[in-house]
Coordinates of C-alpha atoms in Angstrom, one line a residue:
Chain A
M14 CA 153.5 24.3 200.7
T15 CA 152.4 21.7 203.1
P16 CA 153.4 22.6 206.6
S17 CA 151.2 20.0 208.3
R18 CA 151.9 16.7 206.7
P19 CA 151.4 13.7 209.0
R20 CA 154.7 12.8 210.6
G21 CA 154.6 9.1 209.8
A22 CA 154.0 9.8 206.1
G23 CA 156.9 12.2 206.0
A24 CA 159.4 9.7 207.2
G25 CA 158.2 7.3 204.5
T26 CA 158.6 9.5 201.4
A27 CA 162.2 9.4 202.4
G28 CA 162.8 5.7 203.2
A29 CA 166.3 4.4 202.8
W30 CA 166.5 6.4 199.6
V31 CA 166.8 9.6 201.4
R32 CA 169.6 8.7 203.7
Q33 CA 171.8 7.8 200.8
N34 CA 170.9 11.0 199.0
P35 CA 171.4 14.1 200.9
R36 CA 169.2 16.9 200.0
A37 CA 172.2 19.0 199.0
L38 CA 173.0 16.7 196.1
L39 CA 169.5 17.1 194.7
L40 CA 169.6 20.9 195.1
A41 CA 173.1 21.2 193.5
P42 CA 171.9 21.5 189.9
V43 CA 169.4 24.2 190.6
A44 CA 171.9 26.0 192.8
L45 CA 174.5 25.9 190.1
F46 CA 172.1 26.9 187.4
L47 CA 170.5 29.8 189.2
G48 CA 173.9 30.8 190.5
A49 CA 175.5 31.0 187.1
F50 CA 172.6 32.2 185.0
F51 CA 170.4 34.1 187.4
I52 CA 172.6 35.6 190.2
G53 CA 175.4 35.9 187.7
P54 CA 173.4 38.2 185.4
L55 CA 172.0 40.2 188.3
L56 CA 175.5 40.9 189.5
A57 CA 176.5 41.7 186.0
V58 CA 173.8 44.3 185.7
L59 CA 174.9 45.8 189.0
R60 CA 178.5 45.8 187.9
V61 CA 177.8 47.3 184.5
S62 CA 175.6 50.0 186.1
L63 CA 178.6 51.1 188.0
A64 CA 180.9 51.4 184.9
W65 CA 181.6 54.3 182.6
N66 CA 179.9 54.3 179.3
P67 CA 182.4 55.0 176.5
G68 CA 179.7 56.3 174.2
G69 CA 179.3 55.9 170.5
T70 CA 180.2 52.2 169.9
G71 CA 178.4 49.7 167.8
Y72 CA 178.0 46.0 167.4
G73 CA 180.7 44.1 165.6
D74 CA 183.7 46.3 166.3
G75 CA 184.6 44.4 169.4
V76 CA 184.4 47.4 171.7
P77 CA 182.3 46.7 174.8
F78 CA 179.4 49.0 175.5
Y79 CA 180.9 50.1 178.8
V80 CA 184.5 50.5 179.9
P81 CA 185.5 47.4 181.9
G82 CA 187.3 48.1 185.1
T83 CA 186.0 51.5 185.7
W84 CA 183.9 52.4 188.8
T85 CA 181.5 55.4 188.9
L86 CA 178.1 56.4 190.3
A87 CA 177.6 58.7 187.3
N88 CA 174.8 56.7 185.8
Y89 CA 172.8 56.7 189.1
A90 CA 173.6 60.4 189.5
R91 CA 172.3 61.1 186.1
F92 CA 169.2 59.0 186.8
F93 CA 168.3 60.7 190.0
G94 CA 169.2 64.2 188.8
D95 CA 167.2 64.1 185.6
P96 CA 163.5 64.9 185.7
Y97 CA 163.1 62.6 182.6
F98 CA 164.1 59.5 184.5
L99 CA 162.3 60.5 187.6
G100 CA 159.2 61.1 185.6
L101 CA 159.6 57.6 184.0
T102 CA 159.8 56.1 187.5
A103 CA 156.7 57.9 188.7
L104 CA 154.8 56.8 185.5
T105 CA 156.0 53.2 185.9
V106 CA 154.9 53.0 189.5
K107 CA 151.6 54.7 188.6
L108 CA 151.0 52.1 185.9
G109 CA 151.8 49.3 188.2
L110 CA 149.4 50.6 190.8
I111 CA 146.6 51.1 188.4
T112 CA 147.2 47.6 187.0
A113 CA 147.2 46.1 190.5
V114 CA 143.9 47.8 191.5
V115 CA 142.0 47.1 188.3
T116 CA 143.3 43.5 187.9
T117 CA 142.6 42.5 191.4
L118 CA 139.1 43.9 191.3
I119 CA 138.2 42.2 188.0
S120 CA 140.0 39.0 189.0
Y121 CA 138.0 38.9 192.3
C122 CA 134.7 39.1 190.4
L123 CA 135.7 36.3 188.0
A124 CA 137.3 34.2 190.8
W125 CA 134.1 34.4 192.9
Q126 CA 132.0 33.2 190.0
I127 CA 134.4 30.4 189.2
H128 CA 134.4 29.4 192.9
R129 CA 130.6 29.1 192.9
A130 CA 130.2 27.5 189.5
R131 CA 129.2 24.0 188.7
P132 CA 132.3 21.7 187.9
A133 CA 131.9 21.7 184.2
V134 CA 131.5 25.5 184.0
K135 CA 134.4 25.9 186.4
V136 CA 136.7 23.9 184.1
A137 CA 135.6 25.9 181.1
L138 CA 136.1 29.2 182.8
L139 CA 139.5 28.2 184.1
L140 CA 140.5 27.2 180.6
V141 CA 139.5 30.6 179.3
V142 CA 141.4 32.3 182.0
V143 CA 144.7 30.4 181.4
L144 CA 144.4 30.5 177.6
P145 CA 146.1 33.9 177.1
K146 CA 149.0 32.6 179.1
F147 CA 149.6 30.0 176.5
T148 CA 149.5 32.6 173.8
N149 CA 152.3 34.8 172.7
V150 CA 152.1 38.3 174.1
L151 CA 152.6 39.8 170.7
V152 CA 149.7 37.8 169.3
L153 CA 147.6 39.3 172.1
M154 CA 148.8 42.8 171.4
Y155 CA 148.2 42.3 167.7
G156 CA 144.6 41.2 168.5
F157 CA 144.2 44.3 170.6
L158 CA 145.1 46.5 167.7
L159 CA 142.6 44.7 165.5
V160 CA 139.8 44.9 168.0
F161 CA 140.3 48.3 169.6
G162 CA 142.1 50.2 166.8
A163 CA 140.6 53.2 165.0
S164 CA 139.2 50.9 162.3
G165 CA 138.9 48.0 164.6
L166 CA 135.9 45.8 165.4
V167 CA 134.5 47.8 168.3
N168 CA 134.7 51.1 166.5
R169 CA 133.2 49.8 163.3
A170 CA 130.4 48.2 165.3
L171 CA 129.7 51.4 167.2
L172 CA 129.8 53.4 164.0
A173 CA 127.5 51.0 162.2
I174 CA 124.8 51.3 164.9
G175 CA 125.3 55.0 165.0
A176 CA 126.3 55.1 168.7
I177 CA 129.3 57.3 167.8
A178 CA 130.1 59.8 165.1
A179 CA 133.8 59.3 164.9
P180 CA 136.0 56.4 166.0
L181 CA 136.8 56.4 169.7
P182 CA 140.5 56.6 170.5
M183 CA 141.0 53.2 172.3
V184 CA 144.6 52.5 171.5
Y185 CA 147.8 54.5 171.9
N186 CA 146.7 55.8 175.2
L187 CA 146.6 54.8 178.9
F188 CA 143.3 53.0 178.6
A189 CA 144.8 50.5 176.1
V190 CA 148.0 50.0 178.1
V191 CA 146.1 49.3 181.3
L192 CA 143.7 47.0 179.5
A193 CA 146.5 45.0 177.9
E194 CA 148.4 44.7 181.2
V195 CA 145.2 43.5 182.9
V196 CA 144.9 40.7 180.3
L197 CA 148.5 39.7 180.8
V198 CA 148.4 39.6 184.6
L199 CA 144.8 38.5 185.2
P200 CA 145.3 34.8 184.8
Y201 CA 147.7 34.5 187.7
C202 CA 145.5 36.7 189.9
V203 CA 142.4 34.7 189.2
L204 CA 144.2 31.4 190.0
V205 CA 145.5 32.9 193.3
L206 CA 142.0 34.2 194.2
V207 CA 140.2 31.0 193.3
A208 CA 142.6 29.1 195.5
A209 CA 142.0 31.6 198.3
L210 CA 138.2 31.3 198.1
H211 CA 138.5 27.5 198.0
A212 CA 140.5 27.6 201.2
I213 CA 137.7 29.3 203.1
D214 CA 135.8 27.0 205.4
R215 CA 132.3 26.7 204.0
D216 CA 130.9 26.2 207.5
L217 CA 131.7 29.7 208.5
E218 CA 129.6 31.2 205.7
E219 CA 126.8 28.7 206.6
A220 CA 127.0 29.7 210.2
A221 CA 126.6 33.3 209.4
R222 CA 123.7 32.5 207.1
S223 CA 121.9 30.4 209.8
M224 CA 122.1 33.4 212.2
G225 CA 120.1 35.4 209.6
A226 CA 122.8 37.2 207.6
S227 CA 121.9 38.1 204.1
D228 CA 124.0 37.0 201.1
G229 CA 125.5 40.5 201.0
Q230 CA 126.3 40.5 204.7
V231 CA 127.9 37.1 204.5
F232 CA 130.1 38.3 201.7
W233 CA 131.2 41.6 203.4
H234 CA 131.7 40.2 206.9
V235 CA 132.8 36.6 206.3
T236 CA 134.0 35.8 202.7
L237 CA 135.8 39.0 201.8
P238 CA 137.8 39.3 205.1
L239 CA 138.8 35.7 205.0
S240 CA 140.0 36.0 201.4
M241 CA 142.1 39.1 202.1
P242 CA 145.4 37.1 202.1
G243 CA 144.7 36.1 198.5
V244 CA 143.8 39.7 197.6
G245 CA 147.1 40.8 199.0
V246 CA 149.1 38.2 197.0
S247 CA 147.1 39.1 193.9
A248 CA 147.8 42.8 194.3
L249 CA 151.5 42.3 194.9
L250 CA 151.8 40.0 191.9
S251 CA 149.9 42.4 189.6
F252 CA 151.9 45.4 190.9
I253 CA 155.2 43.7 190.3
W254 CA 154.3 42.5 186.8
G255 CA 152.7 45.8 186.0
L256 CA 155.9 47.5 186.9
G257 CA 157.8 45.3 184.5
A258 CA 155.4 46.3 181.6
F259 CA 157.3 46.4 178.4
V260 CA 155.3 45.3 175.4
A261 CA 152.0 46.9 176.2
P262 CA 153.3 50.5 176.6
Y263 CA 155.5 50.0 173.6
L264 CA 152.9 48.8 171.2
L265 CA 149.7 50.3 172.6
G266 CA 151.0 53.4 174.2
T267 CA 152.7 56.6 173.1
P268 CA 156.2 57.8 174.0
E269 CA 154.6 59.6 176.9
L270 CA 153.6 56.2 178.3
Y271 CA 157.0 54.5 178.0
T272 CA 158.0 52.7 181.2
L273 CA 161.4 52.0 182.9
A274 CA 161.4 48.6 181.1
V275 CA 161.1 50.3 177.7
E276 CA 163.9 52.6 178.7
V277 CA 166.2 49.7 179.5
D278 CA 165.6 48.4 176.0
R279 CA 166.2 51.8 174.4
Q280 CA 169.4 52.5 176.3
T281 CA 170.7 49.0 175.8
N282 CA 169.7 48.1 172.3
W283 CA 169.2 51.4 170.6
R284 CA 171.6 53.9 172.2
L285 CA 174.1 51.1 173.0
N286 CA 174.6 52.6 176.4
W287 CA 174.7 49.4 178.5
A288 CA 175.9 51.2 181.6
M289 CA 172.8 53.5 181.7
G290 CA 170.5 50.6 180.7
A291 CA 171.9 48.6 183.6
A292 CA 171.4 51.4 186.0
V293 CA 167.7 51.8 185.0
A294 CA 167.3 48.0 185.4
M295 CA 168.8 48.2 188.9
V296 CA 166.3 50.9 189.8
M297 CA 163.5 48.5 188.7
V298 CA 165.0 45.8 190.9
G299 CA 165.1 48.3 193.8
V300 CA 161.5 49.4 193.4
I301 CA 160.3 45.8 193.3
T302 CA 162.4 44.9 196.4
A303 CA 160.9 47.9 198.3
L304 CA 157.4 46.7 197.3
V305 CA 158.0 43.2 198.5
A306 CA 159.5 44.6 201.8
V307 CA 156.4 46.7 202.3
Y308 CA 154.2 43.7 201.6
L309 CA 156.0 41.5 204.1
R310 CA 155.7 44.4 206.6
T311 CA 152.0 44.5 206.2
Q312 CA 151.8 40.7 206.5
R313 CA 153.6 40.8 209.8
W314 CA 151.5 43.7 211.0
A315 CA 148.3 41.8 210.0
E316 CA 149.4 38.7 211.8
A317 CA 150.7 40.4 214.9
P318 CA 147.3 41.0 216.7
A319 CA 146.1 37.5 216.1
Chain B
M1454 CA 116.3 42.7 195.1
I1455 CA 119.6 44.5 195.5
G1456 CA 121.2 41.0 195.6
R1457 CA 119.8 40.1 192.2
L1458 CA 121.0 43.4 190.7
A1459 CA 124.5 42.9 192.1
R1460 CA 124.5 39.4 190.6
V1461 CA 123.5 40.7 187.2
G1462 CA 126.2 43.4 187.4
L1463 CA 128.8 40.8 188.4
Y1464 CA 127.9 38.5 185.5
A1465 CA 128.1 41.5 183.1
I1466 CA 131.6 42.4 184.3
N1467 CA 132.7 38.8 184.0
A1468 CA 131.3 38.5 180.5
L1469 CA 133.2 41.5 179.5
T1470 CA 136.4 40.1 181.1
V1471 CA 136.0 36.8 179.3
G1472 CA 135.4 38.7 176.0
L1473 CA 138.6 40.7 176.7
L1474 CA 140.5 37.5 177.2
L1475 CA 139.2 35.7 174.1
I1476 CA 138.3 38.3 171.4
P1477 CA 141.9 39.5 170.5
L1478 CA 142.9 35.8 170.1
V1479 CA 140.0 34.9 167.9
T1480 CA 140.4 38.1 165.8
S1481 CA 144.0 37.5 165.0
L1482 CA 143.2 34.0 164.0
A1483 CA 140.4 35.1 161.7
V1484 CA 142.5 37.9 160.0
S1485 CA 145.2 35.4 159.0
F1486 CA 142.7 33.9 156.5
T1487 CA 141.9 37.1 154.8
P1488 CA 142.2 37.2 151.0
S1489 CA 142.7 41.0 151.0
E1490 CA 146.0 42.9 150.8
S1491 CA 145.6 44.7 154.1
V1492 CA 144.7 43.7 157.7
A1493 CA 141.0 43.0 157.6
L1494 CA 138.5 40.4 158.6
P1495 CA 137.9 37.8 155.8
T1496 CA 134.5 39.1 154.7
S1497 CA 134.8 38.0 151.1
G1498 CA 135.9 34.4 151.4
L1499 CA 138.9 32.7 153.0
S1500 CA 142.4 32.4 151.7
L1501 CA 145.6 30.7 152.6
R1502 CA 147.8 33.3 150.8
W1503 CA 149.3 34.6 154.0
Y1504 CA 150.2 31.1 155.1
R1505 CA 151.9 30.5 151.7
E1506 CA 153.8 33.7 152.2
F1507 CA 154.8 32.6 155.7
F1508 CA 156.0 29.2 154.7
G1509 CA 157.6 30.5 151.5
D1510 CA 159.8 33.0 153.3
A1511 CA 163.1 31.6 154.6
R1512 CA 163.1 34.3 157.3
W1513 CA 159.9 33.0 158.8
T1514 CA 160.6 29.3 158.5
L1515 CA 164.0 29.8 160.1
A1516 CA 162.3 31.7 163.0
L1517 CA 159.8 28.8 163.4
A1518 CA 162.6 26.3 163.5
N1519 CA 164.5 28.4 166.0
S1520 CA 161.4 28.7 168.2
L1521 CA 160.8 25.0 168.3
G1522 CA 164.5 24.2 168.8
V1523 CA 164.8 26.6 171.7
A1524 CA 161.6 25.4 173.3
L1525 CA 162.9 21.8 173.1
L1526 CA 166.2 22.8 174.6
T1527 CA 164.4 24.7 177.4
M1528 CA 162.5 21.5 178.2
A1529 CA 165.7 19.5 178.3
I1530 CA 167.4 21.9 180.6
S1531 CA 164.7 22.8 183.0
F1532 CA 163.0 19.4 183.6
P1533 CA 165.9 17.6 185.2
I1534 CA 166.9 20.6 187.3
G1535 CA 163.4 21.3 188.4
L1536 CA 162.6 17.7 189.1
L1537 CA 165.7 17.1 191.3
A1538 CA 165.0 20.3 193.3
A1539 CA 161.4 19.1 193.8
L1540 CA 162.6 15.7 195.0
A1541 CA 164.8 17.5 197.5
I1542 CA 161.9 19.6 198.8
A1543 CA 159.0 17.2 198.7
R1544 CA 160.6 15.1 201.4
R1545 CA 160.9 14.7 205.1
R1546 CA 162.1 17.6 207.1
P1547 CA 160.1 20.7 206.7
G1548 CA 163.0 22.9 207.8
G1549 CA 164.1 25.6 205.4
E1550 CA 162.0 24.4 202.5
G1551 CA 160.0 27.7 202.4
L1552 CA 163.2 29.6 201.9
V1553 CA 164.6 27.3 199.2
S1554 CA 161.3 27.3 197.4
A1555 CA 161.1 31.1 197.5
L1556 CA 164.7 31.3 196.1
I1557 CA 163.8 28.9 193.2
L1558 CA 160.7 31.0 192.4
L1559 CA 162.6 34.3 192.6
P1560 CA 163.4 34.6 188.8
L1561 CA 159.6 34.8 188.1
F1562 CA 159.5 38.1 189.9
V1563 CA 162.4 39.8 188.1
P1564 CA 161.3 41.7 185.0
A1565 CA 162.3 40.1 181.7
V1566 CA 164.3 43.2 180.7
V1567 CA 166.5 42.9 183.7
L1568 CA 167.1 39.2 183.1
G1569 CA 167.6 40.0 179.4
I1570 CA 170.3 42.7 179.8
G1571 CA 172.1 40.7 182.5
S1572 CA 172.1 37.4 180.5
L1573 CA 173.4 39.3 177.5
A1574 CA 176.4 40.5 179.5
V1575 CA 177.0 37.0 181.0
H1576 CA 176.4 35.0 177.9
R1577 CA 178.7 37.2 175.9
A1578 CA 181.4 36.8 178.5
V1579 CA 181.3 33.0 178.5
G1580 CA 180.8 32.7 174.7
L1581 CA 177.2 31.4 174.7
W1582 CA 175.9 34.5 172.9
G1583 CA 174.5 33.8 169.5
T1584 CA 173.7 30.1 170.2
P1585 CA 170.2 28.7 170.6
M1586 CA 171.5 27.4 174.0
S1587 CA 171.8 31.1 175.1
L1588 CA 168.0 31.7 174.6
A1589 CA 167.1 28.3 176.1
I1590 CA 169.1 29.0 179.3
A1591 CA 167.4 32.4 179.7
H1592 CA 163.9 30.8 179.1
A1593 CA 164.8 28.1 181.6
L1594 CA 165.1 30.8 184.3
W1595 CA 161.3 30.9 184.1
A1596 CA 160.8 27.2 183.2
V1597 CA 162.7 25.8 186.1
P1598 CA 160.4 27.4 188.8
L1599 CA 157.3 26.2 186.9
V1600 CA 158.7 22.6 186.6
F1601 CA 159.6 22.8 190.3
V1602 CA 156.2 23.9 191.4
V1603 CA 154.3 21.3 189.3
M1604 CA 156.6 18.4 190.3
R1605 CA 156.7 19.4 194.0
A1606 CA 152.9 19.3 194.1
A1607 CA 152.9 15.9 192.3
L1608 CA 155.6 14.3 194.5
L1609 CA 153.8 15.4 197.7
G1610 CA 150.9 13.2 196.5
V1611 CA 152.9 10.1 196.1
D1612 CA 152.2 7.4 198.7
P1613 CA 155.5 7.1 200.5
S1614 CA 155.0 3.4 201.4
L1615 CA 155.3 2.5 197.7
L1616 CA 158.8 4.0 197.7
E1617 CA 159.7 2.3 200.9
A1618 CA 158.5 -1.0 199.5
A1619 CA 160.7 -0.6 196.5
A1620 CA 163.6 0.4 198.8
T1621 CA 163.2 -2.7 201.0
Q1622 CA 163.2 -4.9 197.9
G1623 CA 166.7 -3.5 197.3
A1624 CA 166.0 -0.9 194.5
G1625 CA 168.5 1.9 194.3
P1626 CA 167.4 5.6 194.3
A1627 CA 167.8 5.9 190.5
R1628 CA 165.7 2.7 189.9
I1629 CA 163.0 3.9 192.3
L1630 CA 162.8 7.2 190.6
W1631 CA 162.6 5.7 187.1
H1632 CA 160.4 2.7 187.9
V1633 CA 158.2 3.9 190.7
T1634 CA 158.1 7.6 191.3
L1635 CA 158.0 9.0 187.8
P1636 CA 155.4 6.5 186.5
L1637 CA 153.2 7.5 189.4
V1638 CA 153.4 11.2 188.6
A1639 CA 153.4 10.7 184.8
P1640 CA 150.6 13.3 184.1
S1641 CA 152.4 15.9 186.1
V1642 CA 155.7 15.2 184.2
L1643 CA 153.8 15.9 181.0
V1644 CA 152.4 19.1 182.4
A1645 CA 155.8 20.3 183.6
L1646 CA 157.3 19.6 180.2
L1647 CA 154.4 21.3 178.5
F1648 CA 154.8 24.5 180.7
A1649 CA 158.5 24.6 179.9
F1650 CA 157.8 24.3 176.2
I1651 CA 155.1 26.9 176.1
I1652 CA 156.8 29.5 178.2
S1653 CA 159.8 29.3 175.9
A1654 CA 157.8 29.2 172.6
N1655 CA 156.0 32.4 173.7
E1656 CA 158.7 34.3 175.5
F1657 CA 159.6 37.4 173.8
V1658 CA 161.5 40.0 175.8
M1659 CA 164.5 38.0 176.8
A1660 CA 164.7 36.6 173.3
L1661 CA 164.8 40.2 171.9
F1662 CA 167.9 40.9 174.0
L1663 CA 169.7 37.7 173.3
A1664 CA 168.8 36.7 169.7
T1665 CA 171.2 37.3 166.9
P1666 CA 170.2 37.2 163.2
S1667 CA 170.7 33.4 163.1
T1668 CA 168.9 32.7 166.4
R1669 CA 165.8 34.9 166.0
T1670 CA 162.7 33.2 167.2
L1671 CA 159.2 33.8 165.8
P1672 CA 158.2 36.6 168.3
V1673 CA 161.5 38.4 167.6
V1674 CA 160.8 38.4 163.9
I1675 CA 157.2 39.5 164.4
W1676 CA 158.2 42.4 166.7
P1677 CA 159.4 45.0 164.1
Q1678 CA 156.6 44.1 161.8
I1679 CA 153.8 44.5 164.3
R1680 CA 155.3 47.9 165.2
Y1681 CA 155.9 49.4 161.7
L1682 CA 154.2 47.4 158.9
L1683 CA 151.0 45.6 159.9
T1684 CA 150.4 43.0 157.3
P1685 CA 148.3 39.8 157.5
V1686 CA 151.4 37.7 157.4
V1687 CA 151.9 38.7 161.0
A1688 CA 148.5 37.3 161.7
A1689 CA 149.5 34.1 160.0
A1690 CA 152.7 33.9 162.0
S1691 CA 150.7 34.5 165.2
S1692 CA 148.3 31.7 164.2
V1693 CA 151.2 29.3 163.6
I1694 CA 152.3 30.0 167.2
I1695 CA 148.7 29.5 168.5
V1696 CA 148.4 26.2 166.4
V1697 CA 151.7 24.8 167.7
T1698 CA 150.7 25.7 171.3
V1699 CA 147.2 24.1 170.9
M1700 CA 148.8 21.0 169.4
V1701 CA 151.2 20.6 172.3
L1702 CA 148.3 21.3 174.8
A1703 CA 146.0 18.8 173.1
A1704 CA 148.7 16.1 173.1
A1705 CA 149.3 16.8 176.8
S1706 CA 145.6 16.8 177.8
R1707 CA 145.0 13.7 175.8
L1708 CA 147.8 11.9 177.6
S1709 CA 147.2 13.3 181.0
G1710 CA 143.5 14.3 181.1
I1711 CA 142.5 18.0 181.1
R1712 CA 141.7 17.7 184.8
G1713 CA 145.3 17.0 185.8
L1714 CA 146.4 20.0 183.8
L1715 CA 144.1 22.3 185.7
E1716 CA 144.8 20.9 189.1
A1717 CA 148.5 21.3 188.5
R1718 CA 147.9 24.9 187.4
S1719 CA 145.9 26.0 190.5

């Protein structure tokens, strides 16, 4: 976003061009597209979550997986009355929280080094960071199994040098799920944090140093506080994406680590109970909305004294 | 000397992180060349047997064709939509553009399972379900915001006086767009198309919800295999995805310069 473009330049991008082409016309395609295929599906999820599930139908027989035209809160009542679903929600939020904390900490370390690196090193490190995003998530998970599995590289290496007597359990547990989620979310967080560090006025750090502050003091009292907005965005992003975790808990976790997203798939594609799947999906949307609301609150609270 | 110690600790953490990012990728590439029957590193020579198996199996080749087809469709849908939206925002009045941008970016923050189940309901209702277009439209939900972000950044960098000059010479909006604006931002156009392609080729969760036996993409075919029967052909399939991605990336960076790629990304 560029809130402070010079006024004269702004008028120019437009030119005569702009006057003939009202903004609305340019925005029409995106509005139609998102209206039909984004808002539409969200409303469909909401609607289906409020319908009865007929139970016991299958693909191919033409029977919908919910009863059209019916209205009920039964799916939500079931969700909020069942310790199973409430436990899933708590687990999902916990996983999101752990992902957010770990990812943001690791990302900050890497972002700081990228920020300080020579240009060539900077480009190389940024490439390494974005590479997983250009790779299929299943490829990554498969690689995880090969590296961290019971007979994977790490265990074989540790066994070979005699550091351990039996393979360490590094997959099918919380450790693996968190580690995988970190890899999936980290690229975005590093980019956000590098941008935040770049935006800091170098003169402020220089000023602190010239008054005799040590490197550590400059970091704690100048750099870190000034980069906090980036840390906030990074934490929010990783929390939201951690909440949506689907593949990592499924492939690298155990049934005890299945999240709300996995439950949506199980209800929809396995039990063919669309109504319940939709209700679980709506709870996810609700949790994310609440998170964003809290984030915006803290933003306002942080800006208020200034 | 605490400062030096902290620095060494920091480097160690970052080295581990970089390893974590790279090692799974490299390992699955290596395993695809194994001559052995089971999933293992190729310690006794290299073999292409799993690639032969991949390209000899109609199920895999159909999935590869589907992946490429859906990715091309995603590009075709998302680029014009994202470009027009960026043209609308990267202009004069700043009023309301924050809100419009936020709305366009919103799909990126909705979990794929939610988009998947919702799209399934809508696409079935309107008769799209079971077509490659159905998957491409779902993937475009994430591709449009990316195209929008890349093109918005690029258009803000265009010297407005050039557009004005063209306008005073009597060029219409379409001609200015085609002959002035787009050539000026050509590298970003490429990056935007590339993002759309890659996000689609690698997307898995929405595809899982929307694919039917005839529209299964590579990740959807890999999915049950990776879960139940781990064979090296999965590594070969993974490598094919990596190779396609790298080829697209290389073509793009050749045409636009790696620098432009990174700038657009950050």
